[in-house]
mmCIF file with all atom_site columns, C-alpha atoms in Angstrom:
data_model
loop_
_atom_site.group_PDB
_atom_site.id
_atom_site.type_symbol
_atom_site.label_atom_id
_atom_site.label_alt_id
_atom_site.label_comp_id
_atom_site.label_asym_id
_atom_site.label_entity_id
_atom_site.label_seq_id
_atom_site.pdbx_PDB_ins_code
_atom_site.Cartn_x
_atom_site.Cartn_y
_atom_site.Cartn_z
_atom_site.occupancy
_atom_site.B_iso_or_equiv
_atom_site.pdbx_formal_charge
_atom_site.auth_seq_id
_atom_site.auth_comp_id
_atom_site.auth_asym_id
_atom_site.auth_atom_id
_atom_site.pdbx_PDB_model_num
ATOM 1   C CA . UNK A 1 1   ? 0.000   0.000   0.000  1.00 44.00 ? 1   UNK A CA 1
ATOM 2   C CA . UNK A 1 2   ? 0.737   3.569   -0.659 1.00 47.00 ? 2   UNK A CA 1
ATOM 3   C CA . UNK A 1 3   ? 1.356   6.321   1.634  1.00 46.00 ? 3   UNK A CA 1
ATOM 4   C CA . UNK A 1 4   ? -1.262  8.006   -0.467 1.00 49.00 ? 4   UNK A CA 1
ATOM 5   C CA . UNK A 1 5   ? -3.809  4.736   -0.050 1.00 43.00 ? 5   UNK A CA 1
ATOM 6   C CA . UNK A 1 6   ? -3.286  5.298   3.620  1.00 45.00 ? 6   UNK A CA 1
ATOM 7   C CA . UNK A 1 7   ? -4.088  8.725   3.808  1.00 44.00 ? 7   UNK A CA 1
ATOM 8   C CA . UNK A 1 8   ? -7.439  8.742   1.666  1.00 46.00 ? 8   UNK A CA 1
ATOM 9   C CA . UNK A 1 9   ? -8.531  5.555   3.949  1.00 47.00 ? 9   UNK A CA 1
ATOM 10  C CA . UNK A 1 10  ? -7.149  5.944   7.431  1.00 51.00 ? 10  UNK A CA 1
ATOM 11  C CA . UNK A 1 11  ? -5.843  2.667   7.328  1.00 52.00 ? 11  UNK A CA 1
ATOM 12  C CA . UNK A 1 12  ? -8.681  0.975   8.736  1.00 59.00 ? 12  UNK A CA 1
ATOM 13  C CA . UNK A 1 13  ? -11.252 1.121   5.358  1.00 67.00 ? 13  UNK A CA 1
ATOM 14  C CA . UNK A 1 14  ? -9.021  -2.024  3.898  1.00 74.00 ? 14  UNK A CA 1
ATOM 15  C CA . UNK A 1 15  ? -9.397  -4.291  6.962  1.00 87.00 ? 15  UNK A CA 1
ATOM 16  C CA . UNK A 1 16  ? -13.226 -3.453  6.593  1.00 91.00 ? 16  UNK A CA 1
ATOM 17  C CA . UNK A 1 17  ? -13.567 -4.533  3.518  1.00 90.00 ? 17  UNK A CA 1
ATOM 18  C CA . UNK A 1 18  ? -11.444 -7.744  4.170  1.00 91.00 ? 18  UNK A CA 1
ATOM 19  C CA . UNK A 1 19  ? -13.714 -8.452  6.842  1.00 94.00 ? 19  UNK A CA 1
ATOM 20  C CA . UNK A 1 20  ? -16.629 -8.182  4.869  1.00 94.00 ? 20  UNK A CA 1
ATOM 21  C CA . UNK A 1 21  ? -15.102 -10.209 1.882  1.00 94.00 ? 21  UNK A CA 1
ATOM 22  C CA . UNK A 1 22  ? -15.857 -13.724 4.178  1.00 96.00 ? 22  UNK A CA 1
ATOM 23  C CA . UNK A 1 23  ? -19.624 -15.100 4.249  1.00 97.00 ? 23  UNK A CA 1
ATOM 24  C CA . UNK A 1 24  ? -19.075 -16.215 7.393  1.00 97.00 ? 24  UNK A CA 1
ATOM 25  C CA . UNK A 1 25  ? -17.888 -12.789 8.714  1.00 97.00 ? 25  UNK A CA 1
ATOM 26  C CA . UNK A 1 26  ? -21.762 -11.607 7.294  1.00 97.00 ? 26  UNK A CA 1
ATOM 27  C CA . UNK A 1 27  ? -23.676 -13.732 8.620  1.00 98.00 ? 27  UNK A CA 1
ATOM 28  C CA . UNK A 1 28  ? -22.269 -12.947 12.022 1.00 98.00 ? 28  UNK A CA 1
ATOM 29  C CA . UNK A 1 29  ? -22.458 -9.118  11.621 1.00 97.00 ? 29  UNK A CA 1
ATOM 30  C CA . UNK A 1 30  ? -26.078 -10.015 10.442 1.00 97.00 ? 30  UNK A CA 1
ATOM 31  C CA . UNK A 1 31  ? -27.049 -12.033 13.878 1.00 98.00 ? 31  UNK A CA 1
ATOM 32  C CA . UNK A 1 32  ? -25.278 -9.007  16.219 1.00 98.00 ? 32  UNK A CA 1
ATOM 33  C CA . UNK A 1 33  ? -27.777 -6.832  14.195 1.00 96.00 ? 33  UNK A CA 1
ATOM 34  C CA . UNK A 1 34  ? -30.650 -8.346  15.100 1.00 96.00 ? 34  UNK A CA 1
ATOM 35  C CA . UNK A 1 35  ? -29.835 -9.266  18.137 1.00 96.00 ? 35  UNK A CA 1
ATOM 36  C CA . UNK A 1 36  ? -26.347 -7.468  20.403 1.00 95.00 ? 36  UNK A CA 1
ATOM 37  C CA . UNK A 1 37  ? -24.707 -9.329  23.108 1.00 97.00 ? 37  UNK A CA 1
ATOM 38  C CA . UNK A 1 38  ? -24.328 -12.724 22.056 1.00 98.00 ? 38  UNK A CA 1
ATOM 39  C CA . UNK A 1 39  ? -21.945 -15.467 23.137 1.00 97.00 ? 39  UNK A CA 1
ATOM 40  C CA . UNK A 1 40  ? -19.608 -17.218 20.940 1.00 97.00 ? 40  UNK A CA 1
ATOM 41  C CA . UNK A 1 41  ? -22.288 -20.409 21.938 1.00 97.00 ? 41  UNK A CA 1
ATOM 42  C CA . UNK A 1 42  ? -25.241 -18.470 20.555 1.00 98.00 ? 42  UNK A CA 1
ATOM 43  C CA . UNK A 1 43  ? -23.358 -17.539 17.331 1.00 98.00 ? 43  UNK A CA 1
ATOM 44  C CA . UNK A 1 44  ? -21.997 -20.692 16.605 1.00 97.00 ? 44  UNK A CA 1
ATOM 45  C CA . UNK A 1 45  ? -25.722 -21.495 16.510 1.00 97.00 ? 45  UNK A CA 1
ATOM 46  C CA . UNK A 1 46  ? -27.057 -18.934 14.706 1.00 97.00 ? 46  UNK A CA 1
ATOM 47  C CA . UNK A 1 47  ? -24.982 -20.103 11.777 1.00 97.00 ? 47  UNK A CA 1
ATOM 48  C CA . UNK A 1 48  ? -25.942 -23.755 11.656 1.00 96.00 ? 48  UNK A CA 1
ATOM 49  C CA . UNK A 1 49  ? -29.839 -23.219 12.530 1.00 96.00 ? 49  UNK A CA 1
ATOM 50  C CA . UNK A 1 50  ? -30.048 -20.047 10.081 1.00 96.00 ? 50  UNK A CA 1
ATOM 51  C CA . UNK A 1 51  ? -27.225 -19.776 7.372  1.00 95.00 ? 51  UNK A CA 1
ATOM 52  C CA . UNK A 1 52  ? -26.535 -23.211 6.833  1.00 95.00 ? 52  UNK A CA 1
ATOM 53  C CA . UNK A 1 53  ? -22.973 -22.670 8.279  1.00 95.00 ? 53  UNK A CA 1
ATOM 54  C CA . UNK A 1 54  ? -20.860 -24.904 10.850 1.00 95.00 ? 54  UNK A CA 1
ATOM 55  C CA . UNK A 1 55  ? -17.361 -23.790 11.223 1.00 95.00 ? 55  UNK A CA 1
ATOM 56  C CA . UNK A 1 56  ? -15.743 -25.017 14.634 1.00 96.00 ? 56  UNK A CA 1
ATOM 57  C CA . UNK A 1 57  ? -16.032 -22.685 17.407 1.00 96.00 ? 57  UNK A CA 1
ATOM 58  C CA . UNK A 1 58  ? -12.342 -22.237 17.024 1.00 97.00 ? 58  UNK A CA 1
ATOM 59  C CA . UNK A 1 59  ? -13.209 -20.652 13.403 1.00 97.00 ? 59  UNK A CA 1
ATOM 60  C CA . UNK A 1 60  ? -16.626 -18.499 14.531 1.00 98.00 ? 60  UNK A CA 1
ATOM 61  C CA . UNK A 1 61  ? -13.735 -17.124 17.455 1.00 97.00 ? 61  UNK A CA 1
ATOM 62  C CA . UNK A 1 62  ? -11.083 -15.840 14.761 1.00 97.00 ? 62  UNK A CA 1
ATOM 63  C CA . UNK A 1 63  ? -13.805 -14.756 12.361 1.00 97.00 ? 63  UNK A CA 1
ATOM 64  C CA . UNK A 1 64  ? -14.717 -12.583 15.512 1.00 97.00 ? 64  UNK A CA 1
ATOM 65  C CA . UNK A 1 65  ? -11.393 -11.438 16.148 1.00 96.00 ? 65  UNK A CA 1
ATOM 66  C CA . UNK A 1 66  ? -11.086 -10.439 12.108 1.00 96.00 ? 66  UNK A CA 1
ATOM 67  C CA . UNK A 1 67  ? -14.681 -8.454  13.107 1.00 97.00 ? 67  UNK A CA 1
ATOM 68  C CA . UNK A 1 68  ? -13.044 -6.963  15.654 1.00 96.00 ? 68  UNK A CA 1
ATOM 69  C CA . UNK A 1 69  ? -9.977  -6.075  14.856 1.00 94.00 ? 69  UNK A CA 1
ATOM 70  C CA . UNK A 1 70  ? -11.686 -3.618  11.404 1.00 94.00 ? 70  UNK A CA 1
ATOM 71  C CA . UNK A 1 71  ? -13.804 -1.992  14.632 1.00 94.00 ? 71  UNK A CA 1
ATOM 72  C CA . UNK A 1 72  ? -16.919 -4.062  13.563 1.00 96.00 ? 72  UNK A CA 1
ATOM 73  C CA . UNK A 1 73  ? -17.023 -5.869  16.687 1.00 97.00 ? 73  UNK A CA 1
ATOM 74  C CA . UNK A 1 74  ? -16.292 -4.817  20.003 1.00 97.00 ? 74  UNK A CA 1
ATOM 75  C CA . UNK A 1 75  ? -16.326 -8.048  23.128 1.00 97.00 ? 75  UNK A CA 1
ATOM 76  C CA . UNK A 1 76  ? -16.856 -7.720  26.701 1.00 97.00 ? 76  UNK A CA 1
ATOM 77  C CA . UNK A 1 77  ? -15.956 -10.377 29.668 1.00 96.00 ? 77  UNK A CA 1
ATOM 78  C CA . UNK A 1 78  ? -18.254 -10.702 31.897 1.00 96.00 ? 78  UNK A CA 1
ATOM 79  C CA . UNK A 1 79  ? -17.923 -13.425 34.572 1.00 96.00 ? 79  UNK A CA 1
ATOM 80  C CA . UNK A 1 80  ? -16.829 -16.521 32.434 1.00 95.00 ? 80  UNK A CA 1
ATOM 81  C CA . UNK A 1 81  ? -18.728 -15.082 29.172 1.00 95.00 ? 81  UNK A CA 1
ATOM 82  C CA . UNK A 1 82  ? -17.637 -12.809 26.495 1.00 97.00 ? 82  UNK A CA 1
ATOM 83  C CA . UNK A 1 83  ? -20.195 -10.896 24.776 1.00 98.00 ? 83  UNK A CA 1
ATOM 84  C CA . UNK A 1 84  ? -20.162 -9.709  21.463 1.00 98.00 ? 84  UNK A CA 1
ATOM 85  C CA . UNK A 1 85  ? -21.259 -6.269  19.530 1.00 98.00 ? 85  UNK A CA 1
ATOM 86  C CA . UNK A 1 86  ? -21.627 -4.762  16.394 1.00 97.00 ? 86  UNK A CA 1
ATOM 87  C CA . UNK A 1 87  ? -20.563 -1.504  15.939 1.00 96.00 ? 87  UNK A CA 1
ATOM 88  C CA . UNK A 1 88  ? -21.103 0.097   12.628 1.00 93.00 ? 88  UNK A CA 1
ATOM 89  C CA . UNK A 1 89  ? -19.230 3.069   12.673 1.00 91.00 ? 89  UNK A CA 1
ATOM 90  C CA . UNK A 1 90  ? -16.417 1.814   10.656 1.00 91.00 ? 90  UNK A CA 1
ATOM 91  C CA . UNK A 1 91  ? -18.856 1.505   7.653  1.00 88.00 ? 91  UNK A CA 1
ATOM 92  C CA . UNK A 1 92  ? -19.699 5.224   7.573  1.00 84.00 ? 92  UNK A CA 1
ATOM 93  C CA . UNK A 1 93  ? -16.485 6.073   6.448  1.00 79.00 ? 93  UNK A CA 1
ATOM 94  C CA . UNK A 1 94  ? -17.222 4.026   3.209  1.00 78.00 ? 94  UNK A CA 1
ATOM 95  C CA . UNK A 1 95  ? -20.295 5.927   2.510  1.00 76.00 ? 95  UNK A CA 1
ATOM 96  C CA . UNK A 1 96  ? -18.198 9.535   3.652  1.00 76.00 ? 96  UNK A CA 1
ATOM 97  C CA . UNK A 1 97  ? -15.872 8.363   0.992  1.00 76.00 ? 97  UNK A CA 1
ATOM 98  C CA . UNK A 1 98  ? -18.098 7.987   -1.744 1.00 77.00 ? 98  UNK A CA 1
ATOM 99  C CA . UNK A 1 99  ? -21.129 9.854   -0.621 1.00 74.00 ? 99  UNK A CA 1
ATOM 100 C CA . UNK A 1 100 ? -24.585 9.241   -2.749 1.00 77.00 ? 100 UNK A CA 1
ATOM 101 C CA . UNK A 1 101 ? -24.631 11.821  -6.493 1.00 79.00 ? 101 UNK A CA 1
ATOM 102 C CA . UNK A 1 102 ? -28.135 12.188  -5.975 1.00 70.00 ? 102 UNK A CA 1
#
C-alpha cells in the first residue's frame, strides 16, 4: 500500500472490507444486528440453525477477532462469558468516501 492509499482511507477502510469479503464474517455481523450481546455459543448457533454454516467454534472465534480487529465488533468479559457487539461506525467512512450523487 501507498502512503497516499493510507491517507485517503485511514488505514482501517481495507481491513473493513477484508472483513466483509468472508460469508461467514456476514452472517455474524447479520445475527449481532438483530440481536447485540451474544456469546460465541449463541453464534456458533445462529450459523448452523439459520445460514446453513458450521465452522468449529475455534473458526466463529477468529472470524470474531477479524470483526473486531476492522472496529466491527467490540467483546466484553463478563464473569466466564464474552459478549459480542456490532458496531457500525467503521462503515460510515465508506459511505463519507463515496457519498450518494443524488
Amino acid at each position: 500500500m501507498t502512503g497516499k492509499w493510507m491517507l485517503a482511507y485511514g488505514g482501517r477502510v481495507g481491513d473493513v472490507y477484508k472483513a466483509l469479503a468472508d460469508r461467514t464474517r456476514r452472517a455474524l455481523l447479520d445475527e449481532l444486528l438483530e440481536r447485540d450481546e451474544q456469546t460465541l455459543f449463541e453464534l456458533c448457533s445462529k450459523l448452523a440453525m439459520k445460514h446453513d454454516l458450521t465452522p468449529t467454534r475455534q473458526a466463529v472465534s477468529q472470524h470474531l477477532e477479524v470483526l473486531e480487529g476492522a472496529g466491527l465488533v467490540r467483546s466484553v468479559r463478563r464473569g466466564r462469558y464474552k459478549f459480542h457487539t456490532i458496531d457500525t461506525t467503521p462503515l460510515s467512512q465508506i459511505s463519507e468516501r463515496w457519498p450518494s450523487k443524488s
